[in-house]
Short mmCIF file of C-alpha atoms and ligand atoms in Angstrom, two decimals:
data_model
loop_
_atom_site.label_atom_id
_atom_site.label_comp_id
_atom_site.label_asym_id
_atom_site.label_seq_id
_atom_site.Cartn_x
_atom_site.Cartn_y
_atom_site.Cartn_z
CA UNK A 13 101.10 -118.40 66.59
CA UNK A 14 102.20 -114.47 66.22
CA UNK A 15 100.77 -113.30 69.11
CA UNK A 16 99.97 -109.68 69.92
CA UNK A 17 100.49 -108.35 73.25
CA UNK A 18 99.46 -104.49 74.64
CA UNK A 19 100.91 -103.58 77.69
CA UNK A 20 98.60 -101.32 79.85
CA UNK A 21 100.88 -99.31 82.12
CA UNK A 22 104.12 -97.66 81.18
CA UNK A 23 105.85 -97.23 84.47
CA UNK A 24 108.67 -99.12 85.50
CA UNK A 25 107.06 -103.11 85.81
CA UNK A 26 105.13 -101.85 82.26
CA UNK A 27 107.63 -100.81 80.22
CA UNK A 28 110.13 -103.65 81.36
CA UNK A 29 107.35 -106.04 80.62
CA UNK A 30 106.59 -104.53 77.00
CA UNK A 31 110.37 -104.17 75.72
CA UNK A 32 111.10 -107.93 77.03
CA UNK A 33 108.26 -108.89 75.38
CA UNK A 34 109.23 -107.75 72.23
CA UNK A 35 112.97 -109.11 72.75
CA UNK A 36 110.98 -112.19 73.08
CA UNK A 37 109.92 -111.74 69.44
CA UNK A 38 106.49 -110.50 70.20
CA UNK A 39 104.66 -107.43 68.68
CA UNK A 40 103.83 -104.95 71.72
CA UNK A 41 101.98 -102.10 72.05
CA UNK A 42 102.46 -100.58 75.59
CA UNK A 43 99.52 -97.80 76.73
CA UNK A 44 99.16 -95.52 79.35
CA UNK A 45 97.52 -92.19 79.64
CA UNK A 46 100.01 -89.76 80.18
CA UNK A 47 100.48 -87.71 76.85
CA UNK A 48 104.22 -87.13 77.75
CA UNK A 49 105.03 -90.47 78.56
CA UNK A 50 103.90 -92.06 75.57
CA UNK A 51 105.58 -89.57 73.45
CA UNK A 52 108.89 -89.56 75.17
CA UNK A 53 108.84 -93.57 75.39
CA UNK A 54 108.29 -93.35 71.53
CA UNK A 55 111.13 -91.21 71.17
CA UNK A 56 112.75 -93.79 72.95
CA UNK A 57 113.55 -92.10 76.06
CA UNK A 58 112.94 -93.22 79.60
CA UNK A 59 110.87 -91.17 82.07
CA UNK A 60 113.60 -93.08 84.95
CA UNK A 61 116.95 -94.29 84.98
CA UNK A 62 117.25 -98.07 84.80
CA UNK A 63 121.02 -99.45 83.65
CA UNK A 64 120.22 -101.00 80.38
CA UNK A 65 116.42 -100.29 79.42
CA UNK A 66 116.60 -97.37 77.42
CA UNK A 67 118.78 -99.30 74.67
CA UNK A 68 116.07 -102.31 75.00
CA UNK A 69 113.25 -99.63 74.52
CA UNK A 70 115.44 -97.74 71.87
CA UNK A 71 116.30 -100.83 70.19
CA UNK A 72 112.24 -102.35 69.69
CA UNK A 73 110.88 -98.60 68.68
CA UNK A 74 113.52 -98.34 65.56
CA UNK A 75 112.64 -102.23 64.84
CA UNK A 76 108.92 -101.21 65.42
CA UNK A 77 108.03 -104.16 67.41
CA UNK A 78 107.49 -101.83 70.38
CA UNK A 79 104.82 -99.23 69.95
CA UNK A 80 102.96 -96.72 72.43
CA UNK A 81 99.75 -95.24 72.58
CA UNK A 82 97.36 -93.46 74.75
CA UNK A 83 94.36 -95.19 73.22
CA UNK A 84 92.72 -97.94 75.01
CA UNK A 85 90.04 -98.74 71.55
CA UNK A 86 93.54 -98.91 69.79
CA UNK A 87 94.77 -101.56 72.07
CA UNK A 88 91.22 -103.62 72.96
CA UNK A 89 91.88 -104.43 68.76
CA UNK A 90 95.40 -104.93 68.99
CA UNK A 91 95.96 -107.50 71.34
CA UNK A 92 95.88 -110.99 71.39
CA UNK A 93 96.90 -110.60 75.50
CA UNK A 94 96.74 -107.86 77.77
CA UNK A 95 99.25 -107.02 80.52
CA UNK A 96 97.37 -104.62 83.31
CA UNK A 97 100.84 -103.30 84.27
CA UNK A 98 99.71 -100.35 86.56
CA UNK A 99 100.88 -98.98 89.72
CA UNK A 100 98.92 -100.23 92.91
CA UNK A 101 100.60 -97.81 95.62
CA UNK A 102 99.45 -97.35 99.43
CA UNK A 103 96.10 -95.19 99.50
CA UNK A 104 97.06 -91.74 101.62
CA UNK A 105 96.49 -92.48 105.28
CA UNK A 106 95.62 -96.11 105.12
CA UNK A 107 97.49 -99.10 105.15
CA UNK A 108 95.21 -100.71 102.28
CA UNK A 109 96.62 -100.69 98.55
CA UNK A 110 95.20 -98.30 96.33
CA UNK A 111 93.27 -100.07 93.28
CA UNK A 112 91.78 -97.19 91.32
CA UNK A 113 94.26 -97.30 88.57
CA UNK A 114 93.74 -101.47 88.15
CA UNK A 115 89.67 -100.17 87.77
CA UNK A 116 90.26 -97.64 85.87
CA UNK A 117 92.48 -99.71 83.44
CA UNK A 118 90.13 -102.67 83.33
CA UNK A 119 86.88 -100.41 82.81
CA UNK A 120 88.71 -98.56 79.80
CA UNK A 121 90.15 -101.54 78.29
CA UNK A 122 86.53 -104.07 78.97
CA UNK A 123 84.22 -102.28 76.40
CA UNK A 124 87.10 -102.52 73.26
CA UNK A 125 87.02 -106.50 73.86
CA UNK A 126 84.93 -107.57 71.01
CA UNK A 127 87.05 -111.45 70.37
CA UNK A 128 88.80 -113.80 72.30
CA UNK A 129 91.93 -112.76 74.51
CA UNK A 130 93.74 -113.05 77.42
CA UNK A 131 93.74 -110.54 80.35
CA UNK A 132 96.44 -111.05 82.45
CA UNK A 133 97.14 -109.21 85.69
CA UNK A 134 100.84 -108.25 86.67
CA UNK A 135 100.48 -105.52 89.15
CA UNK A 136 100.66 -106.31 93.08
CA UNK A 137 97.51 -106.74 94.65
CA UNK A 138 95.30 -107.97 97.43
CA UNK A 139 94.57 -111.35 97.36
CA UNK A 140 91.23 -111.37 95.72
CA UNK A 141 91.51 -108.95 93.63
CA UNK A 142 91.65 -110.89 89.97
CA UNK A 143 88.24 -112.96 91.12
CA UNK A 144 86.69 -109.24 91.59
CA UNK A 145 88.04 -108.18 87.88
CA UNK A 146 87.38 -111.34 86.39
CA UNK A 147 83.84 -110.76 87.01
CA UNK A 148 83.95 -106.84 85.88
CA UNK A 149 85.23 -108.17 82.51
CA UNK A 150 82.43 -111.04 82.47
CA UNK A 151 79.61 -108.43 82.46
CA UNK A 152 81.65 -105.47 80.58
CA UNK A 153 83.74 -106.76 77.53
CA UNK A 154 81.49 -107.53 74.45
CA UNK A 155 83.37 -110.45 74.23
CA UNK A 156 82.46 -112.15 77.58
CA UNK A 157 83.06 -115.55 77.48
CA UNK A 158 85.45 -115.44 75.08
CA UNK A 159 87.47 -113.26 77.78
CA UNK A 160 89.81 -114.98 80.20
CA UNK A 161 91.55 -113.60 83.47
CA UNK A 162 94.79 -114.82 84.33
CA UNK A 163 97.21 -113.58 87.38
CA UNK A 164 101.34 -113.35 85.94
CA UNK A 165 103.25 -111.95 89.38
CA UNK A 166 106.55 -110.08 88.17
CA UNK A 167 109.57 -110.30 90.34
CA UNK A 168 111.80 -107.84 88.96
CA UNK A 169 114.48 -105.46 91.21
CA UNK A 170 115.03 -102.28 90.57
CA UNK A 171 118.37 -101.75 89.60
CA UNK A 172 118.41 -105.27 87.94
CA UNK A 173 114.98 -104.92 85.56
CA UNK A 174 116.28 -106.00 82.55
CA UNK A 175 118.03 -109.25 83.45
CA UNK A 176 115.15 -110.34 85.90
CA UNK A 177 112.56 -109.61 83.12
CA UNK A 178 114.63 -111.78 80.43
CA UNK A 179 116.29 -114.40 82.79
CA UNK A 180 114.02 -115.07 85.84
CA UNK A 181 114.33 -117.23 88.92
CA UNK A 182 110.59 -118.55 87.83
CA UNK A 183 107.40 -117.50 86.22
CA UNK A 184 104.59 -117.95 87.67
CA UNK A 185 100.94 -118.63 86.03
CA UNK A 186 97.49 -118.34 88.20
CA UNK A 187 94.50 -119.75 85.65
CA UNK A 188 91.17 -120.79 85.63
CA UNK A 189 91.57 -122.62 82.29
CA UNK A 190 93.91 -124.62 79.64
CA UNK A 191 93.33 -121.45 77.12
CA UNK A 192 94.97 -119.01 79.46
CA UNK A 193 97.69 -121.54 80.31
CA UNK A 194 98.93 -122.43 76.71
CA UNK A 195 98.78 -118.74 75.76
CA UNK A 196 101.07 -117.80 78.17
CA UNK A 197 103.63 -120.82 77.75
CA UNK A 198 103.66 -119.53 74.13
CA UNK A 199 104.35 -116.43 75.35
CA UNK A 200 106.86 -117.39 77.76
CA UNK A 201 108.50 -119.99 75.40
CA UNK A 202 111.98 -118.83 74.99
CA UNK A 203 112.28 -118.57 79.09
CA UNK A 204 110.87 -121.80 79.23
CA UNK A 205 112.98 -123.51 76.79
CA UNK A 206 116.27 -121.92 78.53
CA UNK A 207 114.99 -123.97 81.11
CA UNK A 208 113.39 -120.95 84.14
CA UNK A 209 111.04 -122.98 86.24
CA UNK A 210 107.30 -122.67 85.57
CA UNK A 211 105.04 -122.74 88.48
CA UNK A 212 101.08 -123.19 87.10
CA UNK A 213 98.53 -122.36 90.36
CA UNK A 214 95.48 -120.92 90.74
CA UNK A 215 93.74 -117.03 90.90
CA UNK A 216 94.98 -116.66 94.66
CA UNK A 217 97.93 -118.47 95.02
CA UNK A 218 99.29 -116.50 92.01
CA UNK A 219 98.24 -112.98 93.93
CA UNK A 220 99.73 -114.24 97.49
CA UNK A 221 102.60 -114.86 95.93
CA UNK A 222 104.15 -111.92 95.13
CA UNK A 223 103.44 -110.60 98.80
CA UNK A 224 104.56 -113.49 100.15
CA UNK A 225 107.91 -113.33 98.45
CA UNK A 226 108.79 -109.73 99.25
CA UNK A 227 106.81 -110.27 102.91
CA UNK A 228 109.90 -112.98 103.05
CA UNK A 229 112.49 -110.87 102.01
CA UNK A 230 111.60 -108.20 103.97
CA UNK A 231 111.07 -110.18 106.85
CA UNK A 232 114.83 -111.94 106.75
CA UNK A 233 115.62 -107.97 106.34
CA UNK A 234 114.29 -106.69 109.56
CA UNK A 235 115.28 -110.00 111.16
CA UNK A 236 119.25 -109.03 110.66
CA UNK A 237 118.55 -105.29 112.04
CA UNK A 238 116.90 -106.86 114.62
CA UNK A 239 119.88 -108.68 115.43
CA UNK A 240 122.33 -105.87 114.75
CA UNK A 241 120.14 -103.88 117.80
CA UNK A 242 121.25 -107.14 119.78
CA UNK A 243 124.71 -106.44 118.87
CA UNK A 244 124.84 -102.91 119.75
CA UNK A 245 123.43 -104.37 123.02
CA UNK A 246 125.89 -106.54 123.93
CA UNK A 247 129.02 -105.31 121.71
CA UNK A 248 128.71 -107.91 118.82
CA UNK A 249 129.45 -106.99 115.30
CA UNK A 250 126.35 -108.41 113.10
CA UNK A 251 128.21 -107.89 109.81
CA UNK A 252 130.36 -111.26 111.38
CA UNK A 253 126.82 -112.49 112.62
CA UNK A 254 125.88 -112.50 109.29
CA UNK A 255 128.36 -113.84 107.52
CA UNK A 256 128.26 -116.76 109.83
CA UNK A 257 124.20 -116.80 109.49
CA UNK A 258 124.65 -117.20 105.61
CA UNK A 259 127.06 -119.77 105.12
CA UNK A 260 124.39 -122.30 105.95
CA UNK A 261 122.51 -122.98 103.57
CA UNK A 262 119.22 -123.15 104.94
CA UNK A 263 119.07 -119.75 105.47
CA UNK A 264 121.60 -117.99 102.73
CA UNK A 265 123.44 -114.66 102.72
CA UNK A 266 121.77 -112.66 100.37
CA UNK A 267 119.14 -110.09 102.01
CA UNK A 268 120.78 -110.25 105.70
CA UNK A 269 122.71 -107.56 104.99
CA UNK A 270 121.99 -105.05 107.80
CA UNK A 271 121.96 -101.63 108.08
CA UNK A 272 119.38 -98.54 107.26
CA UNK A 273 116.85 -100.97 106.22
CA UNK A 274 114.45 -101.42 103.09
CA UNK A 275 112.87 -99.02 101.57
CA UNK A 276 111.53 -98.08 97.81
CA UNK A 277 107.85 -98.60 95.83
CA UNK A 278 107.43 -102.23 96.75
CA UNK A 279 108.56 -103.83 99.87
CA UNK A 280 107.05 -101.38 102.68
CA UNK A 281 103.79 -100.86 100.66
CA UNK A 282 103.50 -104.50 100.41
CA UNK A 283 103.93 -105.36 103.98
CA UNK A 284 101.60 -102.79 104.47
CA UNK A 285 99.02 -103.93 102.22
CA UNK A 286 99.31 -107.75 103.27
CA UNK A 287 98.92 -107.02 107.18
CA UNK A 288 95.85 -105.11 106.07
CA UNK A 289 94.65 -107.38 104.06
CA UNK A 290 95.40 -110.46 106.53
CA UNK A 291 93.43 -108.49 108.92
CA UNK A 292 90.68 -108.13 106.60
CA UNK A 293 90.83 -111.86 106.15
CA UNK A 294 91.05 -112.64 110.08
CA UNK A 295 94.27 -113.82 110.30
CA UNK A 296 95.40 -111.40 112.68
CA UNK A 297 98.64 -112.87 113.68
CA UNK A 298 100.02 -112.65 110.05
CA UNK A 299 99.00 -108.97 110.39
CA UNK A 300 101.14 -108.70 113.56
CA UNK A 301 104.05 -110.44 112.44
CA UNK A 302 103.99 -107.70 109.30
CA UNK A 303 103.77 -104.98 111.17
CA UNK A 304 106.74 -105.88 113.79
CA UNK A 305 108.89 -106.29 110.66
CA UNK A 306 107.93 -102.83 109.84
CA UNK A 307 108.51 -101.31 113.23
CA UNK A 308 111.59 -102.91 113.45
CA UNK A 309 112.49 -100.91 109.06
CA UNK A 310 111.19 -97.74 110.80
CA UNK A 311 113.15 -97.90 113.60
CA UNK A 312 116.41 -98.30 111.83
CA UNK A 313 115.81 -94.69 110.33
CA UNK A 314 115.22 -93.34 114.18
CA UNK A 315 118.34 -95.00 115.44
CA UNK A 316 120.75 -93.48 112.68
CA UNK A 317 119.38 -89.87 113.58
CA UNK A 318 119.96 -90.91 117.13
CA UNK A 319 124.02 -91.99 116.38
CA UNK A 320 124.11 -88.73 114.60
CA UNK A 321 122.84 -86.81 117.16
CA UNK A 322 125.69 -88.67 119.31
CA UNK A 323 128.26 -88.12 117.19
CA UNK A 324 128.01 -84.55 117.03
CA UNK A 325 127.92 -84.69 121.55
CA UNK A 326 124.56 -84.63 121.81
CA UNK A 327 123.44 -81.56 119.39
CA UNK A 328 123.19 -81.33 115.91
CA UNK A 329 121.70 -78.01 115.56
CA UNK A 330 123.67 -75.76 113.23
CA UNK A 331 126.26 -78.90 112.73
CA UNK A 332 127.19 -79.61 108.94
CA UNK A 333 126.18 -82.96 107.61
CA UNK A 334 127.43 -84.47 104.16
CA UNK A 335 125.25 -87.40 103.43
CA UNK A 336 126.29 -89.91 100.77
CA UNK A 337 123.09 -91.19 98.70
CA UNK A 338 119.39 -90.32 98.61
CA UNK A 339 118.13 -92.97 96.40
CA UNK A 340 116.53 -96.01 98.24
CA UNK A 341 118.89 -98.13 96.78
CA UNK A 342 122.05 -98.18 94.38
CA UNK A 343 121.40 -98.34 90.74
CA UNK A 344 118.00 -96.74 91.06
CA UNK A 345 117.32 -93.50 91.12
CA UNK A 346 113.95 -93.95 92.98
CA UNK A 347 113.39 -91.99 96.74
CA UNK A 348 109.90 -93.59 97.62
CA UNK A 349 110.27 -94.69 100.72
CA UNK A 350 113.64 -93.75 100.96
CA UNK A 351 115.45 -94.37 104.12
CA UNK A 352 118.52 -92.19 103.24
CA UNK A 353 116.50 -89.52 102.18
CA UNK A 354 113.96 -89.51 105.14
CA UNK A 355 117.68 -89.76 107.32
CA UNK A 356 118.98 -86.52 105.52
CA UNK A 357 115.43 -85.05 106.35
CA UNK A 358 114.93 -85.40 109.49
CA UNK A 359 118.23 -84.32 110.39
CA UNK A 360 117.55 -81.13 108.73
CA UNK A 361 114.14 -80.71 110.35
CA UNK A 362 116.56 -81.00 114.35
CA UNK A 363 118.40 -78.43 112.76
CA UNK A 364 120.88 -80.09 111.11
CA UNK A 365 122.46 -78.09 107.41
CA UNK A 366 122.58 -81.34 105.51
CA UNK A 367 124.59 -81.57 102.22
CA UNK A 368 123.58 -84.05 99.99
CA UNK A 369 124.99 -86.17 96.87
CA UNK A 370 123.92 -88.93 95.11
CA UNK A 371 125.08 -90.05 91.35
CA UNK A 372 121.72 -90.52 89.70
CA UNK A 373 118.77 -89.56 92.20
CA UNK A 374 119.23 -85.85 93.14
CA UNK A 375 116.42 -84.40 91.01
CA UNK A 376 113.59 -86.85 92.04
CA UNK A 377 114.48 -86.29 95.36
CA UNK A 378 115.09 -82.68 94.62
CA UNK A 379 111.26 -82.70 93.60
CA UNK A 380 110.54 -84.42 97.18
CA UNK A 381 112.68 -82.48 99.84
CA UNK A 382 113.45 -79.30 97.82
CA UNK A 383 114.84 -77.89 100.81
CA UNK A 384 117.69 -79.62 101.41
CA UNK A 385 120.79 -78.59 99.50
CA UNK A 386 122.30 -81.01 96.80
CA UNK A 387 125.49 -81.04 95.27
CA UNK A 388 126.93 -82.39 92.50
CA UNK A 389 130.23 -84.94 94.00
CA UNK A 390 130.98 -86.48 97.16
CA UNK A 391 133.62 -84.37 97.59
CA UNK A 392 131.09 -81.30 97.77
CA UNK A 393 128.69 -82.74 100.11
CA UNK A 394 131.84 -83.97 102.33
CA UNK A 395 133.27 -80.02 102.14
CA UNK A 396 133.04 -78.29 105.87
CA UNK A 397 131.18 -81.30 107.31
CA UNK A 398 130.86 -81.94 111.00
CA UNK A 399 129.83 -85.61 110.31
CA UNK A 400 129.86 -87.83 107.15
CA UNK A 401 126.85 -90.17 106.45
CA UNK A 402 126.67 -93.22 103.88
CA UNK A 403 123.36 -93.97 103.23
CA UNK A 404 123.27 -95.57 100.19
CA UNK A 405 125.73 -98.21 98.79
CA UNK A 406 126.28 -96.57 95.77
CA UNK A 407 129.96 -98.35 94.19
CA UNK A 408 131.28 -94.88 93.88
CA UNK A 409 130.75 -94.62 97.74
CA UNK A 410 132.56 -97.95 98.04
CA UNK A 411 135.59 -96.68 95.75
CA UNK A 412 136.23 -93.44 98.09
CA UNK A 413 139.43 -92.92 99.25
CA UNK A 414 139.02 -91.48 102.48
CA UNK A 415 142.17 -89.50 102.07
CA UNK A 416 141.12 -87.61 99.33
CA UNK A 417 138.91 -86.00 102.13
CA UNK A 418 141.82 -84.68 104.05
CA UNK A 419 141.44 -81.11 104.63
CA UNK A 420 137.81 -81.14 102.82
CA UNK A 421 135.40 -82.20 106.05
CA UNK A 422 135.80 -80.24 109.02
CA UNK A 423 136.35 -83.20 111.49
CA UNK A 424 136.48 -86.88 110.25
CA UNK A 425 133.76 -89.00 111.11
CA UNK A 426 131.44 -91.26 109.10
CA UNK A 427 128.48 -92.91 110.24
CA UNK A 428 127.94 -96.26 107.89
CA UNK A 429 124.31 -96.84 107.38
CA UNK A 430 124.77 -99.56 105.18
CA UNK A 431 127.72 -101.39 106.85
CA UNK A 432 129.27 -101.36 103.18
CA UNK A 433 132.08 -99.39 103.40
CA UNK A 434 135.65 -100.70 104.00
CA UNK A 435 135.80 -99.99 107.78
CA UNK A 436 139.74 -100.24 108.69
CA UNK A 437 140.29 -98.39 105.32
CA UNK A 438 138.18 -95.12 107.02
CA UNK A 439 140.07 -95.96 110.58
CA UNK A 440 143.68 -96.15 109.15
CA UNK A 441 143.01 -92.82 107.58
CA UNK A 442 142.12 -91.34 110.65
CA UNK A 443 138.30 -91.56 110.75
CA UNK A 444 136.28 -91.93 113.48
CA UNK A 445 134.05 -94.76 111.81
CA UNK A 446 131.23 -95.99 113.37
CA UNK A 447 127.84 -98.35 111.97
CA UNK A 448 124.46 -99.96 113.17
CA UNK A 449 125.00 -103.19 114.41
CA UNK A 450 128.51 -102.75 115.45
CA UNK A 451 130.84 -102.02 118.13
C1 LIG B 15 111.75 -105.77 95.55
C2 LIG B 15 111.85 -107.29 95.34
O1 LIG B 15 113.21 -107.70 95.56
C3 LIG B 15 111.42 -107.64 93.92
O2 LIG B 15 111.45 -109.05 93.76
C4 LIG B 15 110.00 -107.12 93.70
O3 LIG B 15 109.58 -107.39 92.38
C5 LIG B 15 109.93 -105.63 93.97
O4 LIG B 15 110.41 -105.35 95.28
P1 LIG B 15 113.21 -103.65 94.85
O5 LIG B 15 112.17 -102.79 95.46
O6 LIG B 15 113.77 -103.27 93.52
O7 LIG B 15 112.67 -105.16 94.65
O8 LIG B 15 114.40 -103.70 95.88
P2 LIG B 15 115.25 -104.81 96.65
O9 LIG B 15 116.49 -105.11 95.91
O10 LIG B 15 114.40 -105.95 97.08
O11 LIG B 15 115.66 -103.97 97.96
C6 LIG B 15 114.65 -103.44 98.79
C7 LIG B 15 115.24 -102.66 99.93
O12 LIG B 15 115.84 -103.53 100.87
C8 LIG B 15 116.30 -101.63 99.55
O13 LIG B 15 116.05 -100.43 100.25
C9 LIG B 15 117.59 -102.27 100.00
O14 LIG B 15 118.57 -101.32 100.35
C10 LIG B 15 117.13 -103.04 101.24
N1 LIG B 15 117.96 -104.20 101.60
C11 LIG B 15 118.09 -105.24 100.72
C12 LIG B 15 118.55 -104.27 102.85
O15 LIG B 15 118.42 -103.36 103.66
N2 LIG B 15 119.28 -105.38 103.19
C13 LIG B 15 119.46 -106.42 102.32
O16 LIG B 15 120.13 -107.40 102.70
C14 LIG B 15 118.84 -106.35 101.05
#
């Protein structure tokens, strides 16, 4: 069966989704209603830096399997499924996710239904949700009946989009009947057959568990830094605790690294959006237990300001800071919820001159803090500094030889917010080196 698949969304999760759909062999057309963005993404050119999507985008427009438009008529006819890839960010001053592009989407697309298809959800949303649009499509598409709803959570990391979106750890299917379920093991076949783990649930369970999974990671997140405050408490050294933590297997190393903390478009909306929704739900105490792991994110960001503050002897107004990184994460070049851009921030707002460099996201946070200055190399950000800051674990931050900073900074000390860097490398060269979590 040559199934055709639209793609309703062309941010990041949507136009991952539509060029590994048509590496999968399938003919996409991905749709979103910015003028720009459809034209540049037919050009073949990315509106954000992701290692490795551009050629998989580049490579599907010249074969012509990968197609954009603005026109939702154009893709109600076209496809065989739908993706509703759209952004569901926090709404401004709530806690509550923000659904009015999933309407929007759904109300455009419902009327250009006229045969049977496939809607299936991707985006990250309340649990709930899909019963609520399932029943918007039931009275709105021509088609009705011959309209399913189906919930297909996507997993992918920043940074890693391409490899998560062709090889994942599992895919996972919420239906309400056979039809949905075959069309997407079609869909999925290849990933199946190469043996990824398929996980068939229902409406809700699909929805929860997305949250759940980054509610888990951020959790095991928080629950290092919380650990690391321990250390600084008693003179441990949680990068040891860690490492000790990890090595059994019931709890693993990965995501107990500690440090500045998470940040970025998913995990602290999520959180955010679960506890609300949990308290919605009356289940208060999984509301609590969310919002403790995002006191304990926040905090991290408060406590680095306070070491800096420290390491300049108590006052860091009209001291010269070089920070190292902006984005919220290496190979990204995304500042939402950035904790090494709201470090650099706040230290300019106590009156710090902050300096700042990072490799790929200097004009999206440019567009954010326009006020802070940005330079173009370590090296620059480092010149005249007071104090040194590493905020994101970029691999050119890891490769730094700290002697190649002699006679650049003005005194040498580096604050480590990402317990990364190579600590008795920075000490035998004469740096005063200091990180959360250590003594
Ligand atoms: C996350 C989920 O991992 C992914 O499955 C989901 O689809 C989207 O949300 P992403 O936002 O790309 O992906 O970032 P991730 O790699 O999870 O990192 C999130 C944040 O946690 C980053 O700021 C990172 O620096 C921080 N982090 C991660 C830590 O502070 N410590 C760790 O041990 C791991």
């Amino acid at each position: 069966m040559a199934l055709r698949v639209s793609v309703i969304g062309s941010g990041y999760l949507g136009t991952t989704h539509a060029a590994g759909m048509a590496e999968a062999g399938w003919e996409v057309l991905g749709v979103d209603i910015d003028e720009a963005k459809v034209a540049a993404l037919a050009r073949g050119e990315l509106p954000f830096y992701e290692p490795g999507l551009g050629d998989l985008v580049r490579k599907h427009v010249a074969g012509g399997r990968l197609r954009f438009t603005t026109s939702f008529e154009e893709c109600g006819s076209f496809g065989d499924v739908h993706f509703l890839c759209v952004g569901t960010p926090q709404r401004p001053g709530e806690l509550g996710a923000d659904l009015g592009q999933l309407r929007f989407a759904v109300e455009s697309l419902a009327p250009h239904l006229r045969r049977q298809c496939v809607v299936v959800g991707k985006s990250t949303v309340p649990v709930g949700t899909a019963e609520r649009l399932a029943a918007m499509l039931a009275t709105t598409a021509p088609a009705d009946g011959d309209v399913e709803l189906a919930w297909n959570p996507e997993f992918l990391r920043e940074g890693h989009a391409v490899e998560d979106t062709l090889r994942p750890d599992r895919i996972v299917i919420g239906v309400q009947s056979e039809i949905a379920e075959k069309v997407l093991r079609e869909l999925y076949v290849r990933q199946l057959r190469a043996g990824v783990p398929l996980v068939v649930t229902d409406l809700p369970t699909a929805e929860l568990v997305k949250v759940a999974a980054n509610a888990f990671l951020a959790t095991k997140i928080s629950f290092i830094n919380m650990m690391a405050d321990l250390c600084e408490a008693t003179g441990g050294d949680v990068t040891a605790l860690a490492d000790a933590l990890g090595r059994d297997d019931r709890i693993g190393e990965r995501f107990l690294h500690a440090g500045l903390g998470f940040g970025g478009g998913c995990l602290p909306k999520d959180i955010r959006a679960l506890a609300a929704r949990a308290d919605e739900l009356g289940v208060p105490h999984a509301a609590t237990l969310l919002r403790e792991v995002d006191r304990i994110n926040l905090g991290r960001r408060t406590r680095m300001v306070q070491l800096a503050v420290e390491a300049c002897g108590g006052n860091i107004l009209g001291k010269r800071v070089g920070v190292l990184g902006t984005a919220f994460k290496p190979r990204s070049d995304d500042v939402r919820d950035s904790p090494a851009l709201n470090v650099a921030a706040q230290l300019q707002l106590i009156g710090a001159h902050v300096r700042v460099y990072d490799p790929v996201a200097r004009s999206t946070a440019e567009s954010q803090y326009p006020t802070l200055e940005y330079v173009s190399s370590a090296v620059e950000a480092a010149a005249d500094a007071d104090l040194l800051l590493h905020l994101t674990e970029w691999q050119e931050f890891l490769d730094l030889d700290p002697c190649d900073l002699d006679g650049v900074v003005a005194r040498k000390y580096i604050l480590d917010g990402r317990n990364a860097l190579d600590a008795e490398r920075w000490r035998v060269a004469g740096w005063n080196y200091r990180a959360l979590g250590r003594p």
